[in-house]
PDB file of C-alpha atoms in Angstrom:
ATOM      1  CA  UNK A  87      70.851 -88.448  30.801  1.00 54.00           C
ATOM      2  CA  UNK A  88      72.233 -91.126  28.118  1.00 55.00           C
ATOM      3  CA  UNK A  89      69.518 -93.235  29.140  1.00 60.00           C
ATOM      4  CA  UNK A  90      66.879 -90.815  28.681  1.00 69.00           C
ATOM      5  CA  UNK A  91      67.922 -90.139  25.266  1.00 66.00           C
ATOM      6  CA  UNK A  92      68.102 -93.813  24.371  1.00 59.00           C
ATOM      7  CA  UNK A  93      64.636 -94.345  25.515  1.00 63.00           C
ATOM      8  CA  UNK A  94      63.377 -91.255  23.551  1.00 70.00           C
ATOM      9  CA  UNK A  95      65.019 -92.784  20.353  1.00 69.00           C
ATOM     10  CA  UNK A  96      63.497 -96.045  21.013  1.00 62.00           C
ATOM     11  CA  UNK A  97      59.989 -94.419  21.399  1.00 68.00           C
ATOM     12  CA  UNK A  98      60.568 -92.690  17.948  1.00 69.00           C
ATOM     13  CA  UNK A  99      61.634 -95.780  16.502  1.00 66.00           C
ATOM     14  CA  UNK A 100      58.315 -97.483  17.444  1.00 59.00           C
ATOM     15  CA  UNK A 101      56.429 -94.966  15.217  1.00 57.00           C
ATOM     16  CA  UNK A 102      58.461 -95.723  12.168  1.00 59.00           C
ATOM     17  CA  UNK A 103      58.271 -98.741   9.841  1.00 48.00           C
ATOM     18  CA  UNK A 104      60.305 -99.788   7.094  1.00 50.00           C
ATOM     19  CA  UNK A 105      58.837 -99.429   3.689  1.00 44.00           C
ATOM     20  CA  UNK A 106      60.716-100.463   0.334  1.00 46.00           C
ATOM     21  CA  UNK A 107      63.928-100.513   2.236  1.00 50.00           C
ATOM     22  CA  UNK A 108      63.623 -97.223   3.795  1.00 49.00           C
ATOM     23  CA  UNK A 109      62.103 -95.881   7.108  1.00 47.00           C
ATOM     24  CA  UNK A 110      58.919 -94.079   6.523  1.00 50.00           C
ATOM     25  CA  UNK A 111      56.572 -92.483   9.168  1.00 51.00           C
ATOM     26  CA  UNK A 112      53.855 -95.037   9.930  1.00 48.00           C
ATOM     27  CA  UNK A 113      50.529 -93.848   8.540  1.00 52.00           C
ATOM     28  CA  UNK A 114      48.277 -92.578  11.140  1.00 55.00           C
ATOM     29  CA  UNK A 115      44.696 -93.597  11.084  1.00 52.00           C
ATOM     30  CA  UNK A 116      42.467 -90.768   9.841  1.00 56.00           C
ATOM     31  CA  UNK A 117      40.529 -89.012  12.533  1.00 59.00           C
ATOM     32  CA  UNK A 118      36.927 -90.078  12.727  1.00 58.00           C
ATOM     33  CA  UNK A 119      34.969 -86.775  12.309  1.00 61.00           C
ATOM     34  CA  UNK A 120      32.800 -86.038  15.169  1.00 62.00           C
ATOM     35  CA  UNK A 121      29.055 -86.126  14.429  1.00 59.00           C
ATOM     36  CA  UNK A 122      27.593 -82.739  13.873  1.00 62.00           C
ATOM     37  CA  UNK A 123      24.272 -82.117  15.463  1.00 55.00           C
ATOM     38  CA  UNK A 124      21.528 -82.001  12.778  1.00 58.00           C
ATOM     39  CA  UNK A 125      19.500 -78.786  12.639  1.00 52.00           C
ATOM     40  CA  UNK A 126      16.114 -79.430  14.209  1.00 50.00           C
ATOM     41  CA  UNK A 127      13.009 -78.820  11.984  1.00 48.00           C
ATOM     42  CA  UNK A 128      11.613 -75.363  12.469  1.00 51.00           C
ATOM     43  CA  UNK A 129       8.186 -75.556  13.688  1.00 50.00           C
ATOM     44  CA  UNK A 130       5.878 -72.546  13.394  1.00 52.00           C
ATOM     45  CA  UNK A 131       4.507 -71.042  16.438  1.00 60.00           C
ATOM     46  CA  UNK A 132       0.963 -71.029  17.299  1.00 67.00           C
ATOM     47  CA  UNK A 133       0.463 -67.345  16.711  1.00 65.00           C
ATOM     48  CA  UNK A 134       2.008 -67.809  13.315  1.00 63.00           C
ATOM     49  CA  UNK A 135      -0.518 -70.600  12.541  1.00 71.00           C
ATOM     50  CA  UNK A 136      -3.443 -68.458  13.561  1.00 73.00           C
ATOM     51  CA  UNK A 137      -2.167 -65.539  11.577  1.00 70.00           C
ATOM     52  CA  UNK A 138      -1.761 -67.711   8.499  1.00 70.00           C
ATOM     53  CA  UNK A 139      -5.210 -69.437   9.075  1.00 76.00           C
ATOM     54  CA  UNK A 140      -6.883 -65.914   9.190  1.00 72.00           C
ATOM     55  CA  UNK A 141      -5.366 -64.788   5.985  1.00 69.00           C
ATOM     56  CA  UNK A 142      -6.346 -67.964   4.186  1.00 72.00           C
ATOM     57  CA  UNK A 143      -9.877 -67.912   5.543  1.00 73.00           C
ATOM     58  CA  UNK A 144     -10.237 -64.154   4.477  1.00 66.00           C
ATOM     59  CA  UNK A 145      -9.155 -65.075   1.042  1.00 64.00           C
ATOM     60  CA  UNK A 146     -11.725 -67.751   0.863  1.00 69.00           C
ATOM     61  CA  UNK A 147     -14.375 -65.310   1.964  1.00 63.00           C
ATOM     62  CA  UNK A 148     -13.191 -62.821  -0.600  1.00 55.00           C
ATOM     63  CA  UNK A 149     -13.191 -65.498  -3.433  1.00 59.00           C
ATOM     64  CA  UNK A 150     -16.872 -66.329  -2.470  1.00 60.00           C
ATOM     65  CA  UNK A 151     -17.887 -62.727  -2.818  1.00 52.00           C
ATOM     66  CA  UNK A 152     -18.873 -62.204   0.917  1.00 52.00           C
ATOM     67  CA  UNK A 153     -16.400 -59.665   1.732  1.00 51.00           C
ATOM     68  CA  UNK A 154     -14.763 -56.644   0.017  1.00 51.00           C
ATOM     69  CA  UNK A 155     -11.121 -57.256  -0.832  1.00 48.00           C
ATOM     70  CA  UNK A 156      -8.583 -54.675   0.544  1.00 51.00           C
ATOM     71  CA  UNK A 157      -7.983 -51.817  -1.590  1.00 48.00           C
ATOM     72  CA  UNK A 158      -4.629 -50.065  -2.178  1.00 49.00           C
ATOM     73  CA  UNK A 159      -3.064 -48.038   0.545  1.00 62.00           C
ATOM     74  CA  UNK A 160      -4.297 -44.818  -0.764  1.00 79.00           C
ATOM     75  CA  UNK A 161      -7.936 -44.613   0.594  1.00 84.00           C
ATOM     76  CA  UNK A 162     -10.597 -42.567  -1.274  1.00 90.00           C
ATOM     77  CA  UNK A 163     -13.702 -42.602   0.752  1.00 91.00           C
ATOM     78  CA  UNK A 164     -15.902 -40.884  -1.691  1.00 89.00           C
ATOM     79  CA  UNK A 165     -15.092 -43.437  -4.491  1.00 90.00           C
ATOM     80  CA  UNK A 166     -15.191 -46.290  -2.208  1.00 90.00           C
ATOM     81  CA  UNK A 167     -18.434 -45.357  -0.348  1.00 91.00           C
ATOM     82  CA  UNK A 168     -20.173 -43.728  -3.159  1.00 90.00           C
ATOM     83  CA  UNK A 169     -23.616 -44.291  -1.277  1.00 87.00           C
ATOM     84  CA  UNK A 170     -22.501 -41.817   1.557  1.00 89.00           C
ATOM     85  CA  UNK A 171     -22.650 -38.072   0.852  1.00 89.00           C
ATOM     86  CA  UNK A 172     -19.618 -36.001   1.171  1.00 90.00           C
ATOM     87  CA  UNK A 173     -21.024 -34.090   4.302  1.00 89.00           C
ATOM     88  CA  UNK A 174     -21.762 -37.445   5.890  1.00 90.00           C
ATOM     89  CA  UNK A 175     -18.437 -38.824   5.253  1.00 92.00           C
ATOM     90  CA  UNK A 176     -17.028 -35.828   6.704  1.00 91.00           C
ATOM     91  CA  UNK A 177     -19.078 -35.949   9.868  1.00 91.00           C
ATOM     92  CA  UNK A 178     -18.157 -39.721  10.253  1.00 92.00           C
ATOM     93  CA  UNK A 179     -14.496 -38.579   9.969  1.00 93.00           C
ATOM     94  CA  UNK A 180     -15.051 -35.971  12.744  1.00 93.00           C
ATOM     95  CA  UNK A 181     -16.661 -38.609  14.890  1.00 93.00           C
ATOM     96  CA  UNK A 182     -13.826 -41.040  14.223  1.00 95.00           C
ATOM     97  CA  UNK A 183     -11.181 -38.449  15.114  1.00 94.00           C
ATOM     98  CA  UNK A 184     -12.930 -37.554  18.253  1.00 93.00           C
ATOM     99  CA  UNK A 185     -12.418 -40.975  19.573  1.00 94.00           C
ATOM    100  CA  UNK A 186      -9.040 -41.614  18.127  1.00 95.00           C
ATOM    101  CA  UNK A 187      -7.418 -40.286  21.369  1.00 93.00           C
ATOM    102  CA  UNK A 188      -3.978 -41.386  20.218  1.00 93.00           C
ATOM    103  CA  UNK A 189      -4.124 -39.308  17.039  1.00 94.00           C
ATOM    104  CA  UNK A 190      -2.486 -42.350  15.241  1.00 94.00           C
ATOM    105  CA  UNK A 191      -5.275 -42.755  12.692  1.00 94.00           C
ATOM    106  CA  UNK A 192      -6.796 -45.768  14.344  1.00 96.00           C
ATOM    107  CA  UNK A 193      -9.310 -46.819  17.110  1.00 96.00           C
ATOM    108  CA  UNK A 194      -7.886 -49.396  19.128  1.00 95.00           C
ATOM    109  CA  UNK A 195      -9.628 -51.604  21.570  1.00 95.00           C
ATOM    110  CA  UNK A 196      -9.527 -49.261  24.542  1.00 95.00           C
ATOM    111  CA  UNK A 197     -10.485 -46.291  22.418  1.00 95.00           C
ATOM    112  CA  UNK A 198     -13.669 -48.401  21.165  1.00 95.00           C
ATOM    113  CA  UNK A 199     -14.449 -49.325  24.620  1.00 95.00           C
ATOM    114  CA  UNK A 200     -14.632 -45.495  25.705  1.00 94.00           C
ATOM    115  CA  UNK A 201     -16.745 -44.882  22.450  1.00 93.00           C
ATOM    116  CA  UNK A 202     -19.268 -47.575  23.353  1.00 94.00           C
ATOM    117  CA  UNK A 203     -19.537 -46.323  26.955  1.00 93.00           C
ATOM    118  CA  UNK A 204     -20.074 -42.747  25.734  1.00 92.00           C
ATOM    119  CA  UNK A 205     -22.792 -43.894  23.302  1.00 91.00           C
ATOM    120  CA  UNK A 206     -24.458 -45.830  26.219  1.00 92.00           C
ATOM    121  CA  UNK A 207     -23.822 -49.273  25.006  1.00 93.00           C
ATOM    122  CA  UNK A 208     -20.870 -50.683  26.922  1.00 94.00           C
ATOM    123  CA  UNK A 209     -19.380 -53.940  25.801  1.00 94.00           C
ATOM    124  CA  UNK A 210     -17.443 -56.711  27.289  1.00 95.00           C
ATOM    125  CA  UNK A 211     -13.813 -57.112  26.459  1.00 95.00           C
ATOM    126  CA  UNK A 212     -14.783 -60.142  24.154  1.00 95.00           C
ATOM    127  CA  UNK A 213     -17.628 -58.055  22.787  1.00 94.00           C
ATOM    128  CA  UNK A 214     -15.137 -55.384  21.770  1.00 95.00           C
ATOM    129  CA  UNK A 215     -12.682 -57.858  20.163  1.00 95.00           C
ATOM    130  CA  UNK A 216     -15.731 -59.245  18.255  1.00 94.00           C
ATOM    131  CA  UNK A 217     -16.733 -55.900  17.078  1.00 95.00           C
ATOM    132  CA  UNK A 218     -13.204 -55.150  15.598  1.00 96.00           C
ATOM    133  CA  UNK A 219     -12.781 -58.628  14.246  1.00 95.00           C
ATOM    134  CA  UNK A 220     -15.800 -58.233  12.008  1.00 94.00           C
ATOM    135  CA  UNK A 221     -14.487 -55.428   9.932  1.00 95.00           C
ATOM    136  CA  UNK A 222     -10.743 -55.865  10.692  1.00 95.00           C
ATOM    137  CA  UNK A 223      -9.602 -56.356   7.065  1.00 92.00           C
ATOM    138  CA  UNK A 224      -5.839 -56.243   7.692  1.00 92.00           C
ATOM    139  CA  UNK A 225      -6.033 -58.083  11.053  1.00 93.00           C
ATOM    140  CA  UNK A 226      -4.096 -55.553  12.967  1.00 93.00           C
ATOM    141  CA  UNK A 227      -6.711 -55.548  15.928  1.00 94.00           C
ATOM    142  CA  UNK A 228      -7.920 -51.987  15.536  1.00 95.00           C
ATOM    143  CA  UNK A 229     -10.205 -49.964  13.340  1.00 96.00           C
ATOM    144  CA  UNK A 230      -8.901 -47.737  10.456  1.00 95.00           C
ATOM    145  CA  UNK A 231     -11.237 -44.973   9.125  1.00 95.00           C
ATOM    146  CA  UNK A 232     -12.081 -47.026   6.187  1.00 94.00           C
ATOM    147  CA  UNK A 233     -13.062 -49.998   8.496  1.00 95.00           C
ATOM    148  CA  UNK A 234     -14.965 -47.493  10.539  1.00 95.00           C
ATOM    149  CA  UNK A 235     -16.962 -46.540   7.476  1.00 94.00           C
ATOM    150  CA  UNK A 236     -17.461 -50.143   6.704  1.00 94.00           C
ATOM    151  CA  UNK A 237     -19.364 -50.454   9.811  1.00 94.00           C
ATOM    152  CA  UNK A 238     -21.990 -48.071   8.563  1.00 92.00           C
ATOM    153  CA  UNK A 239     -21.968 -49.706   5.135  1.00 92.00           C
ATOM    154  CA  UNK A 240     -22.702 -53.018   6.617  1.00 92.00           C
ATOM    155  CA  UNK A 241     -25.564 -51.648   8.783  1.00 90.00           C
ATOM    156  CA  UNK A 242     -27.174 -49.868   5.888  1.00 88.00           C
ATOM    157  CA  UNK A 243     -26.915 -53.023   3.879  1.00 89.00           C
ATOM    158  CA  UNK A 244     -28.553 -55.235   6.495  1.00 89.00           C
ATOM    159  CA  UNK A 245     -25.361 -57.125   6.990  1.00 91.00           C
ATOM    160  CA  UNK A 246     -25.242 -56.743  10.795  1.00 91.00           C
ATOM    161  CA  UNK A 247     -26.967 -58.581  13.315  1.00 90.00           C
ATOM    162  CA  UNK A 248     -29.622 -56.363  15.129  1.00 89.00           C
ATOM    163  CA  UNK A 249     -28.356 -57.054  18.543  1.00 90.00           C
ATOM    164  CA  UNK A 250     -24.609 -56.695  17.786  1.00 93.00           C
ATOM    165  CA  UNK A 251     -22.352 -54.195  19.146  1.00 93.00           C
ATOM    166  CA  UNK A 252     -21.693 -52.848  15.731  1.00 94.00           C
ATOM    167  CA  UNK A 253     -25.206 -52.306  15.071  1.00 92.00           C
ATOM    168  CA  UNK A 254     -25.464 -50.522  18.408  1.00 91.00           C
ATOM    169  CA  UNK A 255     -22.684 -48.208  17.439  1.00 92.00           C
ATOM    170  CA  UNK A 256     -24.285 -47.246  14.015  1.00 90.00           C
ATOM    171  CA  UNK A 257     -27.742 -46.586  15.634  1.00 88.00           C
ATOM    172  CA  UNK A 258     -26.293 -44.555  18.717  1.00 88.00           C
ATOM    173  CA  UNK A 259     -23.813 -42.626  16.890  1.00 82.00           C
ATOM    174  CA  UNK A 260     -26.196 -39.754  16.445  1.00 64.00           C
ATOM    175  CA  UNK A 261     -25.197 -38.556  12.978  1.00 63.00           C
ATOM    176  CA  UNK A 262     -27.961 -36.369  12.251  1.00 45.00           C
ATOM    177  CA  UNK A 263     -28.096 -36.344   8.331  1.00 39.00           C
ATOM    178  CA  UNK A 264     -30.983 -33.994   8.295  1.00 37.00           C
ATOM    179  CA  UNK A 265     -28.249 -31.382   9.114  1.00 43.00           C
ATOM    180  CA  UNK A 266     -25.765 -32.761   6.816  1.00 44.00           C
ATOM    181  CA  UNK A 267     -27.285 -31.677   3.462  1.00 38.00           C
ATOM    182  CA  UNK A 268     -28.707 -34.931   2.512  1.00 40.00           C
ATOM    183  CA  UNK A 269     -32.176 -33.714   1.681  1.00 40.00           C
ATOM    184  CA  UNK A 270     -33.679 -33.731   5.176  1.00 38.00           C
ATOM    185  CA  UNK A 271     -33.450 -37.365   5.859  1.00 40.00           C
ATOM    186  CA  UNK A 272     -34.598 -38.251   9.411  1.00 45.00           C
ATOM    187  CA  UNK A 273     -31.774 -40.867   9.824  1.00 51.00           C
ATOM    188  CA  UNK A 274     -29.009 -42.511   8.272  1.00 54.00           C
ATOM    189  CA  UNK A 275     -30.810 -45.321   6.555  1.00 55.00           C
ATOM    190  CA  UNK A 276     -33.335 -42.949   4.776  1.00 59.00           C
ATOM    191  CA  UNK A 277     -30.442 -40.771   3.832  1.00 55.00           C
ATOM    192  CA  UNK A 278     -28.639 -43.734   2.154  1.00 51.00           C
ATOM    193  CA  UNK A 279     -31.670 -44.481  -0.115  1.00 52.00           C
ATOM    194  CA  UNK A 280     -32.188 -40.647  -0.901  1.00 56.00           C
ATOM    195  CA  UNK A 281     -28.562 -40.352  -1.642  1.00 52.00           C
ATOM    196  CA  UNK A 282     -28.637 -43.188  -4.129  1.00 52.00           C
ATOM    197  CA  UNK A 283     -31.538 -41.669  -5.933  1.00 56.00           C
ATOM    198  CA  UNK A 284     -30.337 -38.187  -6.156  1.00 54.00           C
ATOM    199  CA  UNK A 285     -28.635 -37.257  -9.557  1.00 47.00           C
ATOM    200  CA  UNK A 286     -25.347 -35.480  -9.740  1.00 57.00           C
ATOM    201  CA  UNK A 287     -25.308 -35.677  -5.975  1.00 62.00           C
ATOM    202  CA  UNK A 288     -21.468 -35.517  -5.730  1.00 63.00           C
ATOM    203  CA  UNK A 289     -21.195 -32.412  -7.936  1.00 67.00           C
ATOM    204  CA  UNK A 290     -24.123 -30.621  -6.168  1.00 71.00           C
ATOM    205  CA  UNK A 291     -22.495 -31.125  -2.760  1.00 75.00           C
ATOM    206  CA  UNK A 292     -19.189 -29.783  -3.894  1.00 77.00           C
ATOM    207  CA  UNK A 293     -21.095 -26.571  -5.159  1.00 75.00           C
ATOM    208  CA  UNK A 294     -22.813 -26.352  -1.893  1.00 78.00           C
ATOM    209  CA  UNK A 295     -19.461 -26.532  -0.051  1.00 82.00           C
ATOM    210  CA  UNK A 296     -18.238 -23.812  -2.325  1.00 82.00           C
ATOM    211  CA  UNK A 297     -21.233 -21.571  -1.703  1.00 83.00           C
ATOM    212  CA  UNK A 298     -20.872 -22.069   1.995  1.00 84.00           C
ATOM    213  CA  UNK A 299     -17.309 -21.021   1.840  1.00 85.00           C
ATOM    214  CA  UNK A 300     -18.108 -17.837  -0.143  1.00 86.00           C
ATOM    215  CA  UNK A 301     -20.862 -17.113   2.355  1.00 86.00           C
ATOM    216  CA  UNK A 302     -18.413 -17.557   5.313  1.00 85.00           C
ATOM    217  CA  UNK A 303     -16.002 -15.164   3.479  1.00 86.00           C
ATOM    218  CA  UNK A 304     -18.620 -12.621   2.744  1.00 85.00           C
ATOM    219  CA  UNK A 305     -19.616 -12.662   6.534  1.00 83.00           C
ATOM    220  CA  UNK A 306     -15.978 -12.254   7.618  1.00 83.00           C
ATOM    221  CA  UNK A 307     -15.466  -9.282   5.018  1.00 83.00           C
ATOM    222  CA  UNK A 308     -18.622  -7.627   6.552  1.00 81.00           C
ATOM    223  CA  UNK A 309     -17.489  -7.988  10.089  1.00 79.00           C
ATOM    224  CA  UNK A 310     -14.079  -6.652   9.277  1.00 80.00           C
ATOM    225  CA  UNK A 311     -15.669  -3.566   7.708  1.00 75.00           C
ATOM    226  CA  UNK A 312     -18.009  -3.158  10.667  1.00 72.00           C
ATOM    227  CA  UNK A 313     -15.127  -3.262  12.956  1.00 72.00           C
ATOM    228  CA  UNK A 314     -13.077  -0.752  11.054  1.00 75.00           C
ATOM    229  CA  UNK A 315     -16.164   1.562  11.004  1.00 70.00           C
ATOM    230  CA  UNK A 316     -16.636   1.262  14.790  1.00 67.00           C
ATOM    231  CA  UNK A 317     -12.795   1.856  15.394  1.00 64.00           C
ATOM    232  CA  UNK A 318     -13.174   4.806  13.103  1.00 68.00           C
ATOM    233  CA  UNK A 319     -16.099   6.191  15.234  1.00 62.00           C
ATOM    234  CA  UNK A 320     -13.955   5.795  18.322  1.00 62.00           C
ATOM    235  CA  UNK A 321     -11.000   7.526  16.906  1.00 67.00           C
ATOM    236  CA  UNK A 322     -12.911  10.702  15.965  1.00 63.00           C
TER     237      UNK A 322
END
């Protein structure tokens, strides 16, 4: 036991040194800090590069005046597309809602596929993507109602290729503007010209809608009166 204590004291003694006449603990070497791993530089993914490139390309197109810049979130079709009559916009909206099977306010690729098949002009998968891309202002891969109206705007302005899918959609949409209150025009393109040349078109259409509502209300009132008379006749 004594030998073990002696050995322990000797080992302690070896860790001390004499400094200025006194025994002070020998300074220990400062620990060498372990190298920390350097953070790797973040590299953007391919998808992020593509999205950034698309945004920059669109900004370039807008600056060159070749595309309409995106508007605010509140969409006013009558002011943004003044060349269209109110009735025409409403019928195009009805058509849009007809093919918006998801009722989310958009026509996605599969819904566009169904639309083109119904119109008798089926498209390939790449063709459908190309159709959406041509008017897809917010790059979400689907058509909003504004982008849907933009198809017809481009068609009327001659900005679509004759054999393109969007031109087929515009021609085959069967919007009979002769029944839409646009002065009996035979097709959409003639309707656009007549609408642009009509004075106070917007106010006249509002008045026409009000007259239609009044007529419908009068017919409903007459039907109710006739029903009451018929009921009274059977009651006597």
